[in-house]
Backbone as ProteinMPNN parsed JSONL, in Angstrom:
{"seq_chain_A": "MKKVTLGTITLLSILTLAACSSNKESTTTSSKEKTEQSSSTTQSKTKVDNSKYNDTIKEIKEKLDPDNTGGVTVEIENNVTDSEYPDGHNIIRVLLTGESQKAAKEALDAVYSNTATTDQSNTITLFRMTISELAKNLPDDTTTIDFGYEQSADQYDLIAKSSKTKDVIPVGDLIVE", "coords_chain_A": {"N_chain_A": [[0.876, -1.316, 0.015], [2.032, 1.43, 0.746], [3.829, 1.355, -1.118], [2.199, 1.685, -3.359], [0.555, 4.456, -2.7], [2.971, 5.926, -2.821], [3.894, 5.711, -5.292], [2.281, 7.309, -6.6], [1.894, 9.327, -5.749], [4.435, 10.575, -6.283], [3.754, 9.831, -9.414], [1.832, 12.536, -9.512], [3.355, 14.35, -8.812], [5.144, 15.099, -10.801], [3.714, 15.124, -12.836], [2.408, 17.356, -12.333], [4.788, 19.256, -11.976], [5.664, 18.906, -14.877], [3.304, 20.167, -15.949], [3.591, 22.67, -14.777], [6.039, 23.455, -15.546], [5.495, 23.728, -18.486], [3.525, 25.901, -18.583], [5.212, 28.291, -18.02], [6.717, 28.272, -20.018], [5.275, 28.901, -22.016], [3.958, 31.563, -20.856], [6.647, 32.797, -21.164], [7.531, 32.775, -23.632], [4.937, 34.403, -24.59], [5.496, 36.508, -23.482], [8.082, 36.985, -24.873], [7.218, 37.962, -27.341], [5.573, 39.897, -26.829], [7.638, 41.856, -25.631], [9.137, 42.282, -27.944], [7.145, 43.013, -30.309], [6.678, 45.557, -28.495], [9.307, 46.636, -28.486], [9.728, 46.637, -31.303], [7.815, 48.416, -32.121], [8.07, 50.712, -30.562], [10.656, 51.483, -31.988], [12.072, 54.417, -34.055], [10.811, 55.234, -36.982], [11.469, 57.432, -38.379], [13.76, 58.992, -40.831], [17.112, 59.611, -40.321], [18.913, 62.207, -40.143], [22.031, 61.937, -41.764], [23.915, 63.536, -43.235], [25.544, 65.358, -41.925], [27.642, 64.351, -41.758], [29.216, 64.029, -44.081], [32.118, 64.999, -44.763], [33.636, 64.767, -42.804], [33.404, 61.863, -43.631], [33.8, 61.475, -46.391], [37.225, 62.755, -46.203], [37.797, 60.525, -44.386], [37.813, 58.444, -46.103], [39.657, 59.611, -48.383], [41.73, 59.379, -46.881], [42.499, 56.843, -46.007], [41.487, 55.141, -47.845], [43.017, 56.026, -50.686], [43.484, 55.716, -53.051], [40.919, 54.938, -53.782], [39.93, 51.893, -53.763], [38.551, 50.15, -52.706], [39.18, 49.036, -50.281], [38.432, 49.734, -48.004], [35.164, 49.719, -46.158], [32.566, 52.41, -45.219], [30.454, 52.918, -42.821], [27.501, 54.368, -41.092], [26.282, 53.944, -37.733], [23.176, 54.796, -36.116], [22.029, 56.326, -32.782], [22.897, 54.475, -30.951], [23.44, 52.864, -28.07], [26.158, 52.334, -25.781], [28.395, 51.093, -22.981], [29.994, 53.193, -22.575], [28.745, 55.447, -23.652], [25.865, 56.024, -22.554], [23.462, 57.382, -23.062], [23.26, 57.104, -25.525], [24.307, 56.897, -29.011], [25.983, 58.024, -32.014], [27.949, 56.282, -34.893], [30.153, 56.17, -36.675], [31.457, 53.531, -38.615], [34.13, 52.46, -39.494], [35.174, 50.197, -41.85], [38.037, 47.822, -42.524], [38.885, 45.613, -45.786], [39.155, 43.035, -47.343], [42.708, 42.36, -48.707], [43.388, 44.141, -46.801], [42.558, 43.931, -44.546], [43.42, 41.221, -43.837], [45.856, 42.221, -43.363], [45.689, 43.89, -41.196], [44.635, 42.464, -39.221], [46.871, 40.532, -38.808], [48.259, 42.527, -37.868], [47.312, 43.543, -35.669], [46.445, 41.304, -34.102], [49.623, 40.401, -33.415], [50.6, 42.419, -32.169], [48.848, 42.421, -29.829], [49.391, 40.201, -28.879], [52.146, 40.876, -28.064], [54.214, 40.171, -29.774], [54.947, 41.71, -31.754], [56.46, 43.297, -34.719], [58.461, 46.001, -35.318], [57.307, 47.448, -37.183], [54.948, 46.324, -37.392], [53.549, 47.154, -35.446], [53.897, 49.858, -35.388], [52.311, 50.18, -37.566], [49.567, 50.0, -36.456], [49.657, 51.879, -34.592], [49.746, 54.109, -36.142], [47.686, 53.758, -37.409], [45.501, 54.419, -35.431], [46.755, 57.153, -34.716], [45.344, 58.67, -36.835], [42.908, 57.91, -36.853], [42.461, 59.517, -34.468], [43.014, 61.778, -35.123], [41.125, 62.207, -37.377], [38.487, 62.503, -35.57], [38.608, 64.597, -34.651], [37.379, 66.564, -35.861], [35.198, 65.742, -35.863], [31.267, 66.745, -35.929], [30.16, 66.672, -33.19], [30.526, 66.065, -29.879], [29.913, 63.09, -29.197], [29.669, 61.652, -31.063], [31.527, 58.936, -32.399], [34.303, 57.402, -33.992], [35.121, 54.235, -35.184], [37.475, 52.112, -35.885], [38.097, 49.557, -37.315], [37.243, 45.841, -38.392], [35.719, 43.421, -39.463], [35.01, 40.69, -37.634], [33.263, 38.642, -37.341], [29.458, 38.103, -38.035], [28.077, 41.253, -37.484], [30.148, 41.563, -35.485], [33.37, 43.256, -34.123], [36.605, 43.685, -34.654], [38.413, 45.724, -33.22], [40.45, 48.431, -33.77], [40.856, 51.155, -33.198], [39.608, 53.534, -31.687], [37.821, 56.935, -31.878], [36.367, 59.432, -30.161], [35.357, 63.272, -30.88], [36.281, 64.514, -28.4], [37.734, 62.351, -27.129], [39.811, 59.522, -27.051], [38.914, 56.45, -26.85], [40.351, 53.904, -27.353], [43.554, 54.102, -26.999], [45.991, 55.371, -28.4], [48.687, 55.416, -28.172], [52.756, 55.477, -28.991], [54.748, 56.116, -31.619], [57.503, 53.476, -32.716], [60.958, 53.978, -33.061], [63.529, 53.563, -34.107]], "CA_chain_A": [[0.376, 0.177, 0.04], [2.793, 2.285, 0.543], [4.539, 1.746, -2.092], [1.252, 2.526, -4.569], [0.726, 5.942, -2.784], [4.226, 6.963, -2.628], [4.378, 6.081, -6.786], [0.712, 8.039, -6.908], [2.61, 11.221, -5.12], [5.34, 10.678, -7.186], [3.332, 10.555, -10.376], [1.298, 13.704, -9.172], [4.409, 15.418, -8.721], [6.129, 14.925, -12.486], [2.834, 15.785, -13.883], [2.337, 19.147, -11.925], [6.344, 20.041, -12.505], [5.601, 19.093, -16.393], [2.631, 21.379, -16.483], [4.069, 24.185, -14.613], [7.059, 24.211, -16.941], [4.756, 24.01, -19.737], [2.742, 27.09, -18.527], [5.95, 28.887, -17.802], [7.578, 28.164, -21.299], [4.066, 29.523, -22.904], [4.115, 32.462, -20.262], [7.927, 33.009, -21.499], [7.29, 33.136, -25.187], [4.009, 35.09, -25.187], [6.271, 37.586, -23.012], [8.749, 37.345, -25.209], [6.711, 38.085, -28.533], [5.069, 41.211, -26.096], [8.62, 42.598, -25.676], [9.773, 42.089, -29.295], [6.316, 43.871, -30.379], [7.023, 46.605, -28.01], [10.565, 47.134, -29.456], [9.67, 47.183, -32.858], [6.953, 49.571, -32.212], [8.884, 52.165, -30.322], [11.979, 52.243, -32.711], [11.454, 55.438, -34.78], [10.53, 55.047, -38.551], [12.15, 58.731, -39.282], [15.067, 59.083, -41.451], [17.981, 60.045, -39.469], [19.588, 62.903, -41.239], [23.823, 61.866, -41.468], [24.445, 64.582, -43.938], [26.269, 66.234, -41.139], [29.248, 63.329, -41.622], [30.02, 63.944, -45.272], [32.921, 65.859, -45.026], [34.139, 63.285, -42.193], [33.605, 60.672, -44.222], [35.045, 61.882, -47.468], [38.134, 62.424, -45.592], [37.826, 59.465, -44.064], [37.763, 57.628, -47.192], [40.415, 60.267, -48.609], [43.126, 58.951, -46.074], [42.59, 55.636, -45.549], [41.781, 54.757, -49.201], [43.336, 57.481, -51.65], [43.318, 55.351, -54.608], [39.551, 54.276, -53.797], [40.397, 50.366, -54.175], [37.308, 49.244, -51.956], [39.367, 48.245, -49.047], [37.65, 50.326, -46.694], [33.943, 50.257, -46.01], [32.151, 53.679, -44.31], [28.622, 53.159, -42.926], [26.974, 55.048, -39.963], [24.914, 53.764, -36.937], [22.791, 55.898, -35.059], [21.718, 55.909, -31.339], [24.005, 53.557, -30.474], [23.748, 52.664, -26.458], [26.974, 50.996, -24.639], [28.685, 51.412, -21.464], [30.805, 55.095, -23.104], [27.442, 56.094, -24.184], [24.413, 54.568, -21.491], [22.257, 57.767, -23.463], [23.084, 56.815, -26.885], [25.519, 57.785, -30.221], [26.202, 58.016, -33.508], [29.139, 55.711, -34.57], [31.016, 56.42, -37.716], [32.407, 52.421, -38.7], [35.259, 52.107, -40.442], [35.941, 48.668, -42.175], [39.022, 47.098, -43.168], [37.616, 44.823, -46.206], [39.984, 42.192, -48.072], [44.164, 42.205, -47.874], [44.016, 45.272, -46.311], [41.911, 43.558, -43.429], [44.132, 40.545, -43.611], [47.05, 42.374, -43.004], [45.711, 44.903, -40.076], [44.483, 41.477, -38.411], [47.831, 40.274, -38.121], [49.527, 42.942, -37.007], [46.571, 43.624, -34.647], [47.004, 40.297, -33.42], [50.688, 40.39, -33.005], [50.789, 43.463, -30.917], [47.985, 42.297, -28.411], [50.212, 38.563, -28.335], [53.589, 41.361, -27.641], [55.114, 39.719, -30.545], [55.034, 42.414, -33.611], [57.419, 43.978, -35.115], [58.356, 47.433, -35.143], [56.457, 48.276, -38.842], [53.493, 46.132, -37.341], [53.187, 48.06, -34.031], [53.506, 51.324, -35.794], [50.997, 50.685, -38.349], [48.788, 50.318, -35.575], [49.672, 53.342, -33.98], [49.337, 55.363, -37.085], [46.103, 53.872, -37.87], [45.141, 54.995, -34.268], [46.497, 58.26, -34.411], [44.565, 58.89, -38.171], [41.175, 58.009, -36.715], [41.941, 60.525, -33.85], [42.936, 63.202, -35.857], [39.694, 62.598, -38.502], [37.506, 62.094, -34.919], [38.755, 66.25, -34.068], [36.695, 67.062, -36.872], [33.314, 65.514, -35.879], [30.168, 67.801, -35.482], [29.65, 66.512, -31.552], [31.324, 65.366, -28.784], [29.535, 62.001, -28.767], [29.443, 60.47, -32.394], [32.934, 58.145, -32.21], [34.714, 56.811, -35.185], [35.211, 52.976, -34.494], [37.971, 51.52, -37.178], [38.654, 47.963, -37.524], [37.392, 44.819, -39.302], [34.653, 42.363, -39.351], [35.458, 39.339, -37.399], [31.926, 37.506, -37.717], [28.297, 38.836, -38.396], [28.064, 42.08, -35.847], [31.513, 41.547, -34.251], [34.363, 43.804, -35.183], [37.837, 43.913, -34.058], [38.556, 47.542, -33.278], [41.835, 48.962, -33.927], [40.79, 52.48, -33.298], [37.983, 54.303, -31.619], [37.575, 57.997, -30.944], [35.711, 60.645, -30.252], [35.799, 64.509, -30.873], [37.025, 64.691, -27.404], [38.785, 61.532, -26.253], [40.242, 58.49, -27.965], [38.474, 54.918, -26.231], [41.151, 53.061, -27.313], [44.887, 54.807, -26.763], [46.8, 55.719, -29.63], [49.923, 55.06, -28.025], [53.71, 56.235, -29.401], [55.401, 55.221, -32.443], [58.973, 53.076, -32.209], [61.702, 54.683, -33.683], [64.946, 52.187, -33.906]], "C_chain_A": [[0.883, 1.065, -0.044], [3.15, 2.569, -0.604], [3.392, 2.406, -3.295], [1.18, 4.215, -4.224], [1.947, 6.271, -2.758], [4.244, 6.726, -4.555], [2.95, 6.797, -7.333], [1.06, 9.19, -6.461], [3.66, 11.431, -6.202], [4.895, 11.293, -8.609], [3.176, 11.893, -10.595], [2.191, 14.655, -9.092], [5.141, 15.39, -10.074], [4.996, 15.315, -13.115], [2.043, 17.617, -13.632], [3.548, 19.757, -11.98], [6.209, 19.915, -14.01], [4.462, 20.592, -16.569], [2.907, 22.604, -16.052], [5.336, 24.744, -15.238], [6.396, 24.269, -18.106], [3.985, 25.02, -19.727], [3.879, 27.888, -18.668], [6.674, 29.012, -18.946], [6.186, 29.212, -22.185], [3.845, 31.107, -22.612], [5.8, 33.484, -20.749], [7.558, 33.625, -22.898], [6.051, 34.358, -25.072], [4.807, 36.408, -24.727], [7.49, 38.286, -24.26], [8.569, 38.133, -26.339], [6.05, 39.967, -27.762], [6.456, 41.911, -26.218], [9.143, 43.057, -27.031], [8.881, 42.98, -30.249], [6.542, 44.851, -29.605], [7.84, 47.525, -28.464], [10.623, 47.735, -30.52], [8.856, 48.428, -33.039], [7.718, 51.115, -31.658], [10.061, 52.676, -31.152], [11.17, 53.215, -33.988], [11.371, 54.889, -35.864], [11.259, 56.293, -39.41], [13.321, 58.466, -39.586], [15.956, 59.958, -40.889], [18.791, 61.233, -40.788], [21.5, 63.034, -41.129], [24.404, 62.936, -42.638], [25.572, 65.538, -43.277], [28.072, 65.678, -41.259], [29.694, 63.331, -42.664], [31.058, 64.495, -45.615], [33.683, 64.679, -44.268], [34.128, 62.17, -43.085], [34.277, 60.588, -45.739], [36.518, 61.973, -46.902], [38.334, 61.399, -44.847], [38.173, 58.445, -45.373], [39.217, 57.964, -48.241], [41.865, 59.537, -47.929], [43.157, 57.633, -46.249], [42.258, 54.313, -46.714], [41.918, 55.501, -50.371], [42.967, 56.614, -53.156], [41.682, 54.193, -54.691], [39.404, 52.87, -54.446], [39.373, 49.364, -53.326], [37.812, 48.881, -50.724], [39.268, 48.813, -48.012], [35.955, 50.754, -46.646], [33.515, 51.826, -44.918], [30.702, 53.208, -44.147], [28.328, 53.727, -41.197], [26.106, 54.587, -39.134], [24.504, 54.389, -36.043], [22.164, 55.486, -33.847], [21.971, 54.471, -30.942], [23.983, 53.559, -28.768], [24.876, 51.906, -26.335], [27.585, 51.834, -23.704], [29.892, 52.867, -21.51], [29.334, 55.977, -23.309], [26.109, 55.792, -23.922], [23.384, 55.568, -22.851], [22.278, 57.568, -25.115], [24.132, 57.792, -28.201], [25.509, 57.191, -31.201], [27.797, 56.973, -34.362], [29.319, 55.596, -36.059], [31.952, 54.785, -37.887], [33.252, 52.527, -39.92], [36.228, 50.978, -40.389], [36.813, 48.535, -42.448], [38.029, 45.92, -44.378], [39.323, 43.825, -47.024], [41.513, 42.126, -47.882], [44.294, 42.8, -46.874], [43.508, 45.055, -45.027], [42.99, 42.321, -42.78], [45.337, 40.898, -42.625], [46.972, 43.302, -41.549], [45.372, 43.712, -39.214], [45.787, 41.013, -37.85], [48.737, 40.971, -37.693], [48.879, 43.667, -35.426], [47.11, 42.533, -33.548], [48.686, 39.802, -32.334], [51.242, 41.682, -31.827], [49.86, 42.856, -29.64], [49.025, 40.729, -27.928], [51.953, 39.295, -27.998], [54.959, 40.413, -28.859], [55.373, 40.623, -32.006], [56.426, 43.054, -33.62], [57.435, 45.424, -34.91], [57.422, 48.261, -35.84], [54.937, 47.728, -38.277], [52.73, 47.362, -36.024], [52.94, 49.594, -34.648], [52.376, 51.538, -36.637], [49.642, 50.82, -37.764], [48.513, 51.5, -35.056], [49.266, 54.797, -34.688], [48.202, 55.151, -37.635], [45.351, 54.877, -36.938], [45.233, 56.712, -34.133], [45.961, 59.057, -36.288], [43.279, 59.256, -37.838], [41.079, 59.067, -35.541], [42.166, 61.741, -34.051], [41.519, 63.52, -36.372], [38.354, 62.715, -36.889], [37.404, 63.828, -34.12], [38.007, 66.955, -34.563], [35.138, 66.814, -36.681], [32.708, 66.719, -35.102], [29.608, 68.049, -33.988], [30.477, 65.82, -31.211], [30.94, 63.383, -28.718], [29.555, 60.878, -29.627], [31.106, 60.031, -32.295], [32.823, 57.67, -33.93], [35.502, 55.326, -34.917], [35.892, 52.255, -35.678], [38.647, 50.325, -36.523], [38.163, 47.011, -38.192], [36.117, 43.851, -38.835], [35.027, 41.401, -38.718], [34.026, 38.229, -37.57], [30.838, 38.467, -38.152], [28.13, 39.562, -37.122], [29.207, 42.186, -35.013], [32.432, 42.002, -34.702], [35.668, 43.603, -33.751], [38.191, 45.153, -33.994], [39.988, 47.8, -32.717], [42.189, 50.595, -33.18], [39.881, 53.189, -32.84], [38.325, 55.512, -30.868], [36.604, 58.541, -31.189], [36.115, 62.108, -30.583], [36.856, 64.73, -29.369], [38.06, 63.932, -26.557], [39.323, 60.408, -27.153], [40.293, 57.52, -26.657], [39.472, 54.582, -26.319], [42.736, 53.986, -27.578], [45.445, 54.657, -27.748], [48.359, 55.107, -29.037], [51.039, 55.53, -28.916], [54.203, 55.231, -30.829], [56.951, 54.632, -31.638], [59.632, 53.675, -33.058], [63.09, 53.938, -33.053], [65.936, 53.109, -34.222]], "O_chain_A": [[0.46, 1.857, -0.886], [2.969, 3.642, -1.179], [3.651, 3.394, -3.982], [1.544, 5.094, -5.006], [1.937, 7.491, -2.59], [4.661, 7.716, -5.157], [2.672, 6.742, -8.531], [0.422, 10.166, -6.857], [3.664, 12.433, -6.917], [5.191, 12.394, -9.073], [3.843, 12.547, -11.397], [1.854, 15.821, -9.295], [6.109, 16.135, -9.925], [5.227, 15.968, -14.133], [1.511, 18.5, -14.306], [3.462, 20.983, -12.045], [6.673, 20.898, -14.588], [4.713, 21.67, -17.108], [2.595, 23.598, -16.708], [5.667, 25.914, -15.427], [6.897, 25.079, -18.887], [3.555, 25.31, -20.843], [3.729, 28.489, -19.731], [7.407, 30.002, -18.942], [6.459, 30.182, -22.892], [3.622, 31.909, -23.519], [5.894, 34.704, -20.612], [7.344, 34.816, -23.122], [6.414, 35.404, -25.61], [4.807, 37.362, -25.505], [7.737, 39.466, -24.51], [9.432, 38.972, -26.597], [6.225, 41.021, -28.373], [6.41, 42.743, -27.124], [9.558, 44.209, -27.16], [9.503, 43.716, -31.015], [6.801, 45.655, -30.502], [7.601, 48.69, -28.778], [11.169, 48.787, -30.852], [9.092, 49.304, -33.872], [7.834, 52.204, -32.22], [10.461, 53.84, -31.15], [10.151, 52.947, -34.625], [11.938, 53.796, -35.874], [11.555, 56.281, -40.605], [14.035, 57.791, -38.843], [15.642, 61.147, -40.923], [19.082, 61.005, -41.962], [22.118, 63.948, -40.582], [25.631, 62.942, -42.733], [26.316, 66.29, -43.908], [29.152, 66.217, -41.015], [30.736, 62.679, -42.722], [31.194, 64.625, -46.832], [34.256, 63.78, -44.884], [35.188, 61.547, -43.14], [35.112, 59.76, -46.104], [37.139, 60.973, -47.263], [39.529, 61.395, -44.55], [39.071, 57.627, -45.173], [39.825, 57.05, -48.799], [42.871, 59.26, -48.582], [44.19, 57.284, -46.821], [42.548, 53.118, -46.642], [40.93, 55.631, -51.093], [42.263, 57.003, -54.088], [41.448, 53.17, -55.335], [38.83, 52.717, -55.524], [39.408, 48.134, -53.308], [36.999, 48.379, -49.946], [39.949, 48.498, -47.036], [35.534, 51.852, -47.009], [34.232, 52.15, -43.971], [29.899, 53.111, -45.074], [29.051, 53.374, -40.265], [24.95, 54.685, -39.545], [25.233, 54.665, -35.091], [21.74, 54.332, -33.785], [21.166, 53.575, -30.686], [24.659, 54.451, -28.257], [24.777, 50.748, -26.739], [27.384, 53.044, -23.595], [30.454, 53.353, -20.528], [29.177, 57.161, -23.009], [25.3, 55.391, -24.759], [22.655, 54.905, -23.589], [21.322, 57.893, -25.819], [24.498, 58.967, -28.197], [25.127, 56.035, -31.385], [28.842, 57.51, -33.994], [28.538, 54.852, -36.651], [33.061, 54.752, -37.354], [32.924, 52.659, -41.099], [37.224, 50.687, -39.726], [36.977, 49.56, -43.111], [36.913, 45.472, -44.114], [40.437, 44.347, -47.03], [41.774, 41.786, -46.728], [45.052, 42.424, -45.98], [43.879, 45.878, -44.19], [43.362, 42.333, -41.606], [45.73, 40.316, -41.614], [47.978, 43.445, -40.855], [45.929, 43.888, -38.131], [45.959, 41.028, -36.631], [49.799, 40.56, -37.224], [49.508, 44.114, -34.466], [47.839, 42.694, -32.57], [48.857, 39.245, -31.249], [52.093, 41.659, -30.937], [50.325, 42.906, -28.501], [49.244, 40.376, -26.77], [52.887, 38.537, -27.738], [56.155, 40.179, -28.685], [55.88, 40.215, -33.05], [57.232, 43.233, -32.706], [56.493, 46.006, -34.371], [56.878, 49.304, -35.476], [53.908, 48.357, -38.526], [51.72, 48.061, -35.946], [51.972, 50.312, -34.397], [51.634, 52.52, -36.65], [48.734, 51.486, -38.261], [47.427, 52.078, -35.032], [48.819, 55.877, -34.301], [47.612, 56.018, -38.28], [44.742, 55.869, -37.34], [44.35, 57.449, -33.695], [46.523, 60.095, -36.637], [42.624, 60.246, -38.162], [39.984, 59.602, -35.369], [41.709, 62.686, -33.407], [40.842, 64.512, -36.101], [37.226, 63.046, -37.255], [36.535, 64.22, -33.342], [37.737, 68.022, -34.013], [34.179, 67.43, -37.148], [33.162, 67.406, -34.187], [28.953, 69.002, -33.566], [31.15, 65.049, -31.896], [31.727, 62.58, -28.216], [29.502, 59.68, -29.352], [31.897, 60.954, -32.099], [31.891, 57.597, -34.731], [36.605, 55.425, -34.378], [35.137, 51.759, -36.514], [39.428, 50.198, -35.58], [38.801, 47.131, -39.238], [35.785, 43.773, -37.652], [35.791, 40.851, -39.511], [34.118, 37.063, -37.953], [31.169, 39.562, -38.606], [28.046, 39.037, -36.012], [29.225, 42.826, -33.961], [32.774, 41.491, -35.769], [35.612, 43.463, -32.529], [38.257, 45.69, -35.1], [40.497, 47.501, -31.637], [43.258, 51.06, -32.786], [39.129, 53.613, -33.716], [38.857, 55.535, -29.757], [35.914, 58.353, -32.191], [37.336, 62.261, -30.582], [38.037, 65.072, -29.427], [38.867, 64.354, -25.728], [39.081, 60.686, -28.328], [41.123, 57.549, -25.749], [40.069, 54.82, -25.269], [42.77, 54.555, -28.669], [45.421, 53.488, -28.133], [48.995, 54.309, -29.725], [50.548, 56.13, -29.872], [54.052, 54.02, -30.99], [57.44, 55.01, -30.573], [58.975, 54.04, -34.032], [63.493, 53.829, -31.895], [67.117, 52.763, -34.248]]}, "name": "protein", "num_of_chains": 1, "seq": "MKKVTLGTITLLSILTLAACSSNKESTTTSSKEKTEQSSSTTQSKTKVDNSKYNDTIKEIKEKLDPDNTGGVTVEIENNVTDSEYPDGHNIIRVLLTGESQKAAKEALDAVYSNTATTDQSNTITLFRMTISELAKNLPDDTTTIDFGYEQSADQYDLIAKSSKTKDVIPVGDLIVE"}
């Protein structure tokens, strides 16, 4: 009799847990759908005027891709929030592509692993100096120029990041032999 009672209680407990778990999943799914719906409705459908960055973008392309080889792409992301700018800011994302990306990745990896040659270290430092100087001409204090390459979908390795007032990634010094 004890075994039957214990078996019945165990079975009821398992059914109750399964029912609660199922109910929790549907509630979670329902709340996720509501969150997705509300977040999509709160996003502004108005077009942002990025024309104030035209001169900066032109200068970036002239300095980093003077022969217009396509080794650099430039895009603007608006109202991005992160730890540096919790109220949101705009990012001018400058990405290396092709062979220039491979060379920069190799140099940056070498710098981070302390195996960089003088040329590799100076290349990274010169990139950072260039971005720092370009950022000083930005129209506001919160916009940043992020310079690097795409590691995978929406994942970037940054070589330089600067705003008008500060270098988020420190520039460093050139090495003279």
